[in-house]
Amino acid sequence: MSMPFYVSPEQLMKDRADFARKGIARGRSVVVVQYADGVLFVSENASQALHKVSEIYDRIAFAAVGRYNEFENLRIAGVRLADLRGYSYDRRDVTGRGLANAYAQTLGTIFSSGGEKPYEVEIFVAEVGDTSEEDQIYRLTYDGQVADEHGFAAMGGDAESVATYLKEHYRPELTRDEAIRLAVQALGHSESGDRTIPVTELEVAWLDRTRPQQRKFRRLDSDSLSGILAGS
Amino acid sequence: MSQARGSSGDARLPDVFLTPGTSSFSDFLGAVSPELLPARRTLPQGTAAELAPHATTIVAATFPGGVVMAGDRRATMGNIIAQRDIEKVFPADEYSAVGIAGTAGLAVEMVRLFQTELEHYEKIEGSTLSMDGKANRLSALIRGNLGLAMQGLAVVPLFAGYDLTADQGRIFSYDVTGGRYEETAFHSVGSGSMFAKGALKKLYREDLSELDCVTVVIQALYDAADDDSATGGPDLTRRIFPVVSVITADGHRRMTESDVAEIADRVIGGRMQRPDGPHAALN
């Protein structure tokens, strides 16, 4: 009879974390930036159809990096949870915090259960408030940890250098167009030099608190994006 | 919330949330919380028609570039006016509206489910349903209510929207079995509908402007209220006027109360001179 090798719990968790981190580091980055009228997401995404940034509910949006099938599942689960809650109670009872908690529990349980491979994803959940002080941005990692972000944040392959650039150039109360230009420059920034990302490979979406409709989520098409980037 | 918990008692999202498959909210609801679906309820034998308020007349008419839907503000329960400022016309999504006649409570619930259904599909699929797709979904929801309809709790909505592919306003009517019929030009449902339709027949023209089209539907509602006791006319002392939705290529817009009041005041002004409304040409 064969005996399994003993692996310490520390080592087991470290291996699983390394596995997840490696998967996430292969992908391109997503940036979230708070601006005067809301929260902006910009990601490098060669596909026009497979989104990394999506609407969850009236004031809540979702952005992810990592394995598409895994974060797509989480996105759909989030839409289902939000719509179910909004239908059984009221639209105002759907909150970003509730959604972030559900994601955290799900990712955490999957990460620490021996039977499943950990999800190779990292997620932003953002909720836009009536004022910028009430905006909330949560970052969720593969192991179910939740962090509160303020002002700006980046995740994905080049997250560190992108975040460094944002830290140097970000200021509060940017206009939307300034925020878009800052985010695009940050995505193109790396230690070895800056590059220009083609407009067609950028995905831009935002939550706009000034939008009169209930649903605050909007996407930007590439024509408008070219115009905004040329305006710098 | 019980549905959000896993079976093992942890707070992890249950597998049914994470299983790919349906883009339909009502299908999902049927799998997770069937008790929330109107269609899954059973009632004891007997008629329940007199138990709940009824909502009455809805009219809709198209004009070049869009469609208008309006509803009066009265809900009745037998001979009682249950509510004098009820709203019966709702936006279904950005390019469509639904107006309800029949049992008010069930109809409002159906509208909420229909709104969630359209938005849910849009978010999951990343594209909106076609106009016919939306109309068919509403059909399915009405069909689910057939059992209740047979006990006197019927819901008969009117659905209208702007079809971005065909570039025109479209109107769909329904029967209690979920039968779906596309109407040309105009239509009306509810207890005052035959009077409203008579008015629409005489007043409707194909080249109406948006403002004229709104005037036509308000005239039609006035005629419905004139002859049907369950339809509320303009309430001049309380300043309660019909709810009017206008849907064009720019999306759904509910007309402001002051705009509707202005048109209603003009209509009433005309009726002061001629109570039966404007003359139609004889030939």
XYZ file of C-alpha atoms in Angstrom:
515
model
C 0.000 0.000 0.000
C 1.364 3.372 -0.937
C 1.525 6.136 1.634
C 0.896 9.697 0.446
C 3.746 12.102 1.142
C 3.141 14.468 4.032
C 2.688 18.077 2.908
C 2.449 20.771 5.581
C -0.662 22.960 5.473
C 1.555 26.023 5.022
C 3.195 24.497 1.981
C -0.155 23.359 0.560
C -1.657 26.847 0.794
C 1.502 28.444 -0.565
C 1.443 26.137 -3.580
C -2.188 26.924 -4.244
C -1.547 30.658 -3.910
C 1.427 30.475 -6.270
C -0.684 28.592 -8.772
C -3.425 31.223 -8.679
C -0.991 34.143 -8.794
C 0.789 32.731 -11.815
C -2.475 32.392 -13.691
C -3.476 35.964 -12.894
C -0.052 37.381 -13.819
C -0.378 36.009 -17.356
C -3.333 38.309 -18.120
C -3.446 41.983 -19.023
C -4.304 44.602 -16.422
C -7.467 46.390 -15.369
C -7.434 49.838 -13.791
C -10.133 51.447 -11.680
C -10.041 55.210 -11.102
C -12.380 57.346 -9.043
C -13.226 60.635 -10.754
C -15.439 63.588 -9.853
C -18.736 62.085 -11.096
C -18.165 58.393 -10.554
C -15.905 55.401 -10.976
C -14.070 54.559 -14.194
C -12.735 51.209 -15.404
C -10.205 50.791 -18.192
C -8.764 47.465 -19.268
C -6.555 46.192 -21.996
C -8.729 43.725 -23.846
C -8.239 42.603 -27.419
C -11.783 41.246 -27.634
C -14.764 43.465 -28.297
C -17.233 40.802 -27.257
C -15.729 39.175 -24.177
C -15.872 41.888 -21.582
C -13.688 42.258 -18.522
C -15.819 45.087 -17.148
C -19.575 44.642 -16.750
C -22.709 45.948 -15.162
C -24.066 44.096 -12.147
C -26.845 46.378 -10.950
C -28.016 50.000 -10.878
C -24.942 51.397 -9.130
C -22.663 48.384 -9.107
C -20.078 47.268 -11.627
C -17.673 44.364 -11.839
C -14.201 44.076 -13.350
C -11.961 41.039 -13.407
C -8.658 39.635 -14.592
C -7.545 36.043 -14.896
C -9.292 33.032 -16.404
C -12.284 34.119 -18.472
C -14.543 31.153 -17.765
C -14.041 31.509 -14.023
C -14.693 35.218 -13.712
C -17.566 34.990 -16.186
C -19.193 32.454 -13.864
C -18.698 34.813 -10.940
C -20.105 37.716 -12.935
C -23.256 35.793 -13.859
C -23.638 34.652 -10.246
C -23.381 38.302 -9.187
C -26.032 39.434 -11.671
C -28.307 36.621 -10.500
C -27.770 37.449 -6.834
C -28.366 41.171 -7.403
C -31.477 40.692 -9.548
C -32.915 38.127 -7.129
C -32.354 40.423 -4.175
C -33.726 43.443 -6.023
C -36.796 41.482 -7.097
C -37.565 39.992 -3.699
C -36.885 43.200 -1.738
C -36.245 46.490 -3.477
C -33.694 47.922 -5.882
C -32.114 49.990 -3.105
C -31.462 46.867 -1.051
C -28.823 45.605 -3.477
C -25.430 46.757 -2.211
C -21.862 46.428 -3.361
C -20.845 45.278 0.113
C -23.322 42.390 0.043
C -22.039 41.312 -3.339
C -18.384 41.611 -2.284
C -19.149 39.442 0.756
C -20.789 36.746 -1.347
C -17.802 36.721 -3.708
C -15.345 36.650 -0.797
C -17.074 33.656 0.786
C -17.219 31.841 -2.526
C -13.599 32.448 -3.473
C -12.419 31.715 0.074
C -14.236 28.396 0.283
C -13.001 27.279 -3.114
C -9.428 28.291 -2.282
C -9.242 26.341 0.966
C -11.196 23.260 -0.098
C -8.930 20.437 -1.157
C -11.230 19.121 -3.833
C -11.255 22.105 -6.165
C -8.511 24.029 -7.892
C -8.382 27.651 -6.743
C -9.893 30.255 -9.047
C -7.238 32.163 -10.983
C -9.039 35.495 -10.789
C -8.941 38.873 -9.159
C -12.025 41.072 -9.011
C -13.058 44.648 -8.466
C -16.563 45.375 -7.235
C -17.388 49.084 -7.317
C -20.477 50.914 -6.188
C -21.064 54.552 -6.993
C -22.667 56.694 -4.294
C -24.421 60.060 -4.331
C -21.109 61.780 -3.569
C -17.542 60.645 -4.157
C -17.124 60.054 -0.399
C -19.804 57.366 -0.665
C -18.166 55.549 -3.580
C -16.905 52.092 -2.684
C -14.307 50.005 -4.420
C -13.529 46.484 -3.233
C -10.698 44.327 -4.464
C -11.154 40.584 -4.072
C -8.298 38.185 -4.498
C -8.265 34.489 -5.461
C -8.230 33.424 -1.788
C -11.308 35.432 -0.825
C -9.562 38.374 0.802
C -11.344 41.709 0.509
C -9.605 45.067 0.468
C -11.124 48.527 0.358
C -9.528 50.699 -2.311
C -9.584 54.490 -2.485
C -8.912 56.723 -5.465
C -7.381 54.189 -7.822
C -6.251 50.570 -8.059
C -4.847 48.149 -10.584
C -4.797 44.376 -10.927
C -3.522 41.831 -13.417
C -0.179 41.133 -15.036
C 1.563 44.498 -14.724
C -0.427 45.655 -11.707
C 2.611 46.899 -9.831
C 4.077 49.206 -12.429
C 0.604 50.417 -13.427
C -0.242 51.192 -9.808
C 3.065 53.020 -9.348
C 2.272 55.235 -12.326
C -1.214 55.936 -10.987
C 0.188 56.772 -7.560
C 2.493 59.360 -9.077
C -0.080 61.011 -11.336
C -3.460 60.563 -9.678
C -5.270 63.460 -8.048
C -8.818 63.485 -6.718
C -11.708 65.171 -8.584
C -10.452 64.416 -12.100
C -12.916 64.901 -14.928
C -14.021 61.718 -16.705
C -11.894 62.420 -19.783
C -8.819 63.204 -17.671
C -9.370 59.976 -15.777
C -9.603 58.019 -19.043
C -6.353 59.516 -20.325
C -4.591 58.844 -17.013
C -5.812 55.234 -16.923
C -4.773 54.548 -20.520
C -1.308 56.008 -19.922
C -0.969 53.952 -16.761
C -1.875 50.735 -18.606
C 0.762 51.464 -21.236
C 3.427 52.164 -18.619
C 6.080 49.628 -17.697
C 9.591 49.641 -16.239
C 11.118 49.012 -19.640
C 9.376 51.958 -21.309
C 5.949 53.238 -22.281
C 3.896 51.942 -25.187
C 0.701 53.121 -26.854
C -2.143 50.644 -26.667
C -4.342 50.635 -29.816
C -7.801 52.093 -29.188
C -9.464 48.893 -30.361
C -7.705 46.969 -27.598
C -9.056 49.117 -24.803
C -12.264 48.525 -22.923
C -13.640 51.582 -21.152
C -16.733 51.692 -18.948
C -17.866 53.771 -16.012
C -20.483 54.323 -13.351
C -21.797 57.861 -13.671
C -23.661 59.209 -10.643
C -25.014 62.142 -12.702
C -26.860 59.855 -15.142
C -30.592 60.501 -14.685
C -31.565 56.843 -15.269
C -31.560 54.293 -12.480
C -28.819 52.305 -14.151
C -25.569 54.242 -13.910
C -23.337 51.927 -15.947
C -22.107 53.074 -19.365
C -19.656 51.776 -21.964
C -17.526 53.904 -24.272
C -17.263 53.012 -27.970
C -13.882 53.221 -29.650
C -14.741 56.270 -31.807
C -15.530 58.376 -28.759
C -12.446 56.948 -27.057
C -10.173 58.044 -29.938
C -11.611 61.538 -29.617
C -10.992 61.668 -25.884
C -7.440 60.333 -26.167
C -6.628 62.777 -28.990
C -7.776 65.605 -26.719
C -4.807 65.222 -24.387
C -31.605 35.899 2.667
C -32.097 32.174 2.480
C -31.557 31.787 -1.270
C -28.064 33.247 -1.015
C -26.814 30.586 1.355
C -25.253 27.299 0.428
C -26.901 24.086 1.481
C -24.091 23.317 3.895
C -24.810 26.493 5.820
C -21.754 28.449 4.675
C -22.136 31.788 2.945
C -20.716 30.583 -0.339
C -22.889 31.215 -3.389
C -24.869 28.038 -4.097
C -23.905 26.023 -7.152
C -27.068 27.007 -8.991
C -25.775 30.591 -9.093
C -22.469 29.499 -10.589
C -23.888 27.050 -13.113
C -23.872 28.461 -16.628
C -27.080 28.057 -18.565
C -30.171 30.178 -18.626
C -30.196 33.911 -19.353
C -33.799 34.098 -18.197
C -34.480 35.486 -14.749
C -37.833 33.743 -14.388
C -36.256 30.370 -15.248
C -33.572 31.030 -12.649
C -36.188 32.078 -10.111
C -38.071 28.858 -10.811
C -34.944 26.889 -9.915
C -33.922 28.884 -6.816
C -37.059 30.332 -5.267
C -40.105 28.960 -7.058
C -42.362 30.438 -4.376
C -41.532 33.888 -5.750
C -42.906 33.018 -9.190
C -46.514 34.146 -9.625
C -47.259 31.135 -11.833
C -46.382 28.563 -9.152
C -49.147 29.509 -6.763
C -52.233 27.417 -6.253
C -55.476 28.843 -5.018
C -58.497 27.220 -3.469
C -61.553 26.832 -5.676
C -63.891 29.726 -6.184
C -63.766 33.158 -7.641
C -61.550 35.847 -6.216
C -62.490 38.593 -8.648
C -64.125 40.818 -6.036
C -61.233 40.615 -3.599
C -58.726 42.912 -5.203
C -58.648 46.260 -7.010
C -58.846 46.313 -10.778
C -56.934 48.608 -13.047
C -58.659 49.771 -16.169
C -58.014 51.592 -19.429
C -54.702 51.759 -21.295
C -54.282 53.268 -24.757
C -51.332 53.278 -27.130
C -50.782 54.841 -30.542
C -47.859 55.088 -32.913
C -46.606 58.159 -34.713
C -43.775 58.516 -37.244
C -40.667 58.131 -35.063
C -42.189 56.489 -32.017
C -45.076 55.295 -29.924
C -47.127 56.777 -27.081
C -48.773 54.860 -24.248
C -51.094 56.337 -21.653
C -53.231 55.066 -18.808
C -55.901 56.595 -16.607
C -55.342 56.750 -12.852
C -58.279 54.859 -11.388
C -58.404 51.444 -9.678
C -61.813 50.065 -8.720
C -63.104 47.363 -6.415
C -66.718 46.734 -7.296
C -68.435 50.070 -6.951
C -65.615 51.514 -4.838
C -62.792 53.630 -6.234
C -59.876 51.821 -4.625
C -57.262 54.352 -5.697
C -57.490 57.551 -7.684
C -53.822 58.056 -8.528
C -52.615 54.547 -9.365
C -49.940 54.256 -12.048
C -50.527 51.638 -14.709
C -47.938 52.471 -17.365
C -44.383 51.385 -16.580
C -41.120 51.447 -18.491
C -40.202 47.824 -19.295
C -36.689 48.705 -20.396
C -35.022 51.595 -22.185
C -37.068 51.162 -25.383
C -40.383 49.771 -24.267
C -43.269 50.283 -21.889
C -45.995 48.074 -20.523
C -49.460 49.165 -19.432
C -51.667 46.988 -17.281
C -55.366 46.253 -17.095
C -56.926 43.669 -14.805
C -56.092 42.666 -11.242
C -53.760 45.432 -10.094
C -51.711 43.509 -7.544
C -50.878 40.618 -9.859
C -50.304 42.948 -12.782
C -47.795 45.074 -10.884
C -45.964 41.924 -9.804
C -45.917 40.717 -13.405
C -44.480 44.039 -14.546
C -41.716 43.821 -11.942
C -40.860 40.319 -13.082
C -40.943 41.392 -16.735
C -38.671 44.387 -16.072
C -36.190 42.205 -14.202
C -36.401 39.592 -16.960
C -35.433 42.101 -19.680
C -32.668 43.718 -17.645
C -31.303 40.334 -16.561
C -31.056 39.104 -20.133
C -29.392 42.329 -21.191
C -26.738 42.079 -18.478
C -26.008 38.386 -18.913
C -25.946 38.367 -22.713
C -24.522 41.847 -23.219
C -27.229 42.682 -25.770
C -30.910 43.562 -25.588
C -33.687 41.187 -26.636
C -35.361 41.893 -29.972
C -38.751 43.587 -29.842
C -40.458 40.289 -30.717
C -38.370 38.475 -28.120
C -39.576 40.850 -25.437
C -43.181 40.488 -26.568
C -42.870 36.688 -26.431
C -41.404 36.725 -22.935
C -44.384 38.743 -21.751
C -46.634 36.165 -23.424
C -45.051 33.415 -21.355
C -45.562 35.352 -18.118
C -49.251 35.934 -18.897
C -49.722 32.278 -19.776
C -48.348 31.390 -16.340
C -51.190 33.384 -14.825
C -53.924 31.427 -16.636
C -55.006 29.503 -13.542
C -55.553 32.711 -11.620
C -57.272 34.302 -14.598
C -59.837 31.492 -14.537
C -60.657 32.460 -10.960
C -61.322 36.011 -11.978
C -57.823 37.426 -11.443
C -56.906 38.101 -15.048
C -54.028 40.355 -16.101
C -54.150 41.809 -19.605
C -51.228 44.063 -20.433
C -50.527 46.187 -23.459
C -46.938 46.296 -24.629
C -45.400 49.007 -26.795
C -41.901 49.940 -27.757
C -39.563 51.333 -30.326
C -38.055 48.659 -32.555
C -34.487 49.804 -33.272
C -34.114 47.302 -36.128
C -37.333 48.255 -37.917
C -37.019 51.940 -36.891
C -40.634 52.264 -35.823
C -42.946 52.111 -32.859
C -44.786 48.817 -32.355
C -47.744 47.767 -30.205
C -48.637 44.277 -28.946
C -51.856 43.217 -27.276
C -52.477 39.993 -25.339
C -55.306 37.761 -24.237
C -55.466 35.925 -20.905
C -54.053 32.728 -22.431
C -50.876 34.533 -23.461
C -51.910 34.957 -27.076
C -49.876 37.772 -28.583
C -51.206 39.998 -31.359
C -49.386 42.821 -33.052
C -51.563 45.896 -33.556
C -51.134 48.480 -36.261
C -51.433 52.184 -35.508
C -53.289 52.078 -32.161
C -54.909 49.881 -29.568
C -56.582 49.993 -26.186
C -57.227 47.469 -23.393
C -59.315 47.478 -20.239
C -62.918 48.170 -19.336
C -63.067 51.515 -21.148
C -61.214 50.241 -24.195
C -64.204 50.062 -26.560
C -64.949 53.734 -26.015
C -61.280 54.668 -26.262
C -60.938 52.668 -29.474
C -63.940 54.435 -30.967
C -62.305 57.775 -30.240
C -58.944 56.630 -31.597
C -60.592 55.467 -34.828
C -61.963 58.914 -35.462
C -58.993 60.973 -34.299
C -55.995 58.944 -35.408
C -53.985 59.958 -38.459
C -50.783 58.450 -39.779
C -48.809 61.689 -39.808
C -49.359 62.789 -36.216
C -46.585 64.684 -34.471
C -45.517 63.478 -31.022
C -47.539 66.212 -29.314
C -50.629 65.524 -31.441
C -50.335 61.814 -30.740
C -50.301 62.499 -26.984
C -53.366 64.732 -27.456
C -55.143 61.919 -29.317
C -54.553 59.365 -26.534
C -55.674 61.846 -23.875
C -58.844 62.533 -25.888
C -59.403 58.774 -26.107
C -58.974 58.351 -22.338
C -61.412 61.212 -21.799
C -63.991 59.421 -23.934
C -63.353 56.161 -22.065
C -63.897 57.905 -18.720
C -66.986 59.597 -20.107
C -68.789 56.306 -20.684
C -67.054 53.784 -18.410
C -67.441 54.236 -14.663
C -64.257 52.264 -13.919
C -62.048 54.635 -15.929
C -60.957 57.817 -14.204
C -61.247 61.107 -16.044
C -58.923 64.041 -15.456
C -59.240 65.050 -11.788
C -59.316 68.843 -11.940
C -59.493 69.553 -8.240
C -56.606 67.279 -7.332
C -54.744 67.872 -10.596
C -54.387 64.151 -11.357
C -53.841 63.447 -15.046
C -53.001 60.319 -17.056
C -49.522 58.796 -17.020
C -48.040 59.225 -20.493
C -44.962 57.376 -21.801
C -43.305 58.392 -25.049
C -40.835 55.989 -26.670
C -38.667 57.062 -29.575
C -35.223 56.183 -30.931
C -33.847 58.159 -27.964
C -35.478 55.754 -25.541
C -38.320 55.750 -23.063
C -39.426 58.999 -21.480
C -42.277 59.609 -19.084
C -43.901 62.951 -19.862
C -43.687 65.362 -16.947
C -46.888 65.992 -15.009
C -46.883 69.652 -16.029
C -46.624 68.787 -19.757
C -49.494 66.298 -19.477
C -51.529 68.800 -17.441
C -51.068 71.419 -20.137
C -52.368 69.103 -22.867
C -55.187 67.830 -20.637
C -56.216 71.408 -19.866
C -56.458 72.124 -23.593
C -58.525 68.985 -24.147
C -60.848 69.951 -21.274
C -61.077 73.499 -22.639
C -62.314 72.085 -25.945
C -64.805 69.814 -24.168
C -66.253 72.853 -22.369
C -67.387 74.021 -25.797
C -68.274 70.607 -27.166
C -68.547 67.886 -24.476
C -68.366 65.038 -27.002
C -64.958 66.099 -28.267
C -63.624 67.302 -31.590
C -65.550 66.806 -34.857
C -64.243 64.243 -37.302
C -64.743 64.892 -41.007
C -67.609 62.941 -42.575
C -65.631 61.811 -45.558
